Amino acid sequence: EIPSDTFDHLSRLQVLYLGENKLEGILPKEIGNLTILRSLYLDNNLFE
């Protein structure tokens, strides 16, 4: 599971690769605050 405060200080993040980690649970809604995120890779995880 990804803690909701993970993205608090990453406002300039452009690429996030979390693939192949077998992460579970719910993707935090705070990821929506990453307004300049261009690429998001979540493949091969177990998110709900």
mmCIF file of C-alpha atoms in Angstrom:
data_model
loop_
_atom_site.group_PDB
_atom_site.id
_atom_site.type_symbol
_atom_site.label_atom_id
_atom_site.label_comp_id
_atom_site.label_asym_id
_atom_site.label_seq_id
_atom_site.Cartn_x
_atom_site.Cartn_y
_atom_site.Cartn_z
ATOM 1 C CA GLU A 1 0.000 0.000 0.000
ATOM 2 C CA ILE A 2 1.168 3.536 -0.754
ATOM 3 C CA PRO A 3 0.793 6.008 2.146
ATOM 4 C CA SER A 4 -1.309 9.047 1.195
ATOM 5 C CA ASP A 5 1.433 11.515 2.223
ATOM 6 C CA THR A 6 3.897 9.987 -0.261
ATOM 7 C CA PHE A 7 3.140 12.649 -2.874
ATOM 8 C CA ASP A 8 3.095 15.693 -0.576
ATOM 9 C CA HIS A 9 6.499 17.049 -1.658
ATOM 10 C CA LEU A 10 6.632 15.763 -5.222
ATOM 11 C CA SER A 11 4.655 18.468 -7.022
ATOM 12 C CA ARG A 12 7.205 18.676 -9.868
ATOM 13 C CA LEU A 13 7.321 14.930 -10.489
ATOM 14 C CA GLN A 14 6.959 14.134 -14.194
ATOM 15 C CA VAL A 15 7.440 10.351 -14.382
ATOM 16 C CA LEU A 16 6.413 7.789 -11.787
ATOM 17 C CA TYR A 17 7.205 4.110 -12.288
ATOM 18 C CA LEU A 18 5.688 1.811 -9.706
ATOM 19 C CA GLY A 19 5.304 -1.208 -11.966
ATOM 20 C CA GLU A 20 6.294 -4.742 -10.985
ATOM 21 C CA ASN A 21 6.047 -4.116 -7.219
ATOM 22 C CA LYS A 22 2.996 -6.201 -6.271
ATOM 23 C CA LEU A 23 1.549 -3.169 -4.484
ATOM 24 C CA GLU A 24 -1.932 -3.684 -3.038
ATOM 25 C CA GLY A 25 -4.814 -1.588 -1.791
ATOM 26 C CA ILE A 26 -6.190 1.645 -3.148
ATOM 27 C CA LEU A 27 -4.126 4.167 -5.079
ATOM 28 C CA PRO A 28 -4.178 7.373 -2.984
ATOM 29 C CA LYS A 29 -6.324 10.177 -4.428
ATOM 30 C CA GLU A 30 -3.441 12.572 -3.674
ATOM 31 C CA ILE A 31 -1.727 11.279 -6.795
ATOM 32 C CA GLY A 32 -4.143 13.622 -8.585
ATOM 33 C CA ASN A 33 -2.211 16.555 -7.113
ATOM 34 C CA LEU A 34 0.744 15.718 -9.367
ATOM 35 C CA THR A 35 -0.390 18.181 -12.008
ATOM 36 C CA ILE A 36 2.686 17.962 -14.266
ATOM 37 C CA LEU A 37 2.900 14.160 -14.169
ATOM 38 C CA ARG A 38 3.312 12.992 -17.762
ATOM 39 C CA SER A 39 3.835 9.247 -17.351
ATOM 40 C CA LEU A 40 2.464 6.871 -14.744
ATOM 41 C CA TYR A 41 3.325 3.182 -14.805
ATOM 42 C CA LEU A 42 1.367 0.902 -12.490
ATOM 43 C CA ASP A 43 1.524 -2.383 -14.377
ATOM 44 C CA ASN A 44 1.662 -5.732 -12.571
ATOM 45 C CA ASN A 45 0.415 -4.547 -9.195
ATOM 46 C CA LEU A 46 -2.640 -5.599 -7.216
ATOM 47 C CA PHE A 47 -4.461 -2.278 -6.782
ATOM 48 C CA GLU A 48 -8.226 -2.435 -6.209
#
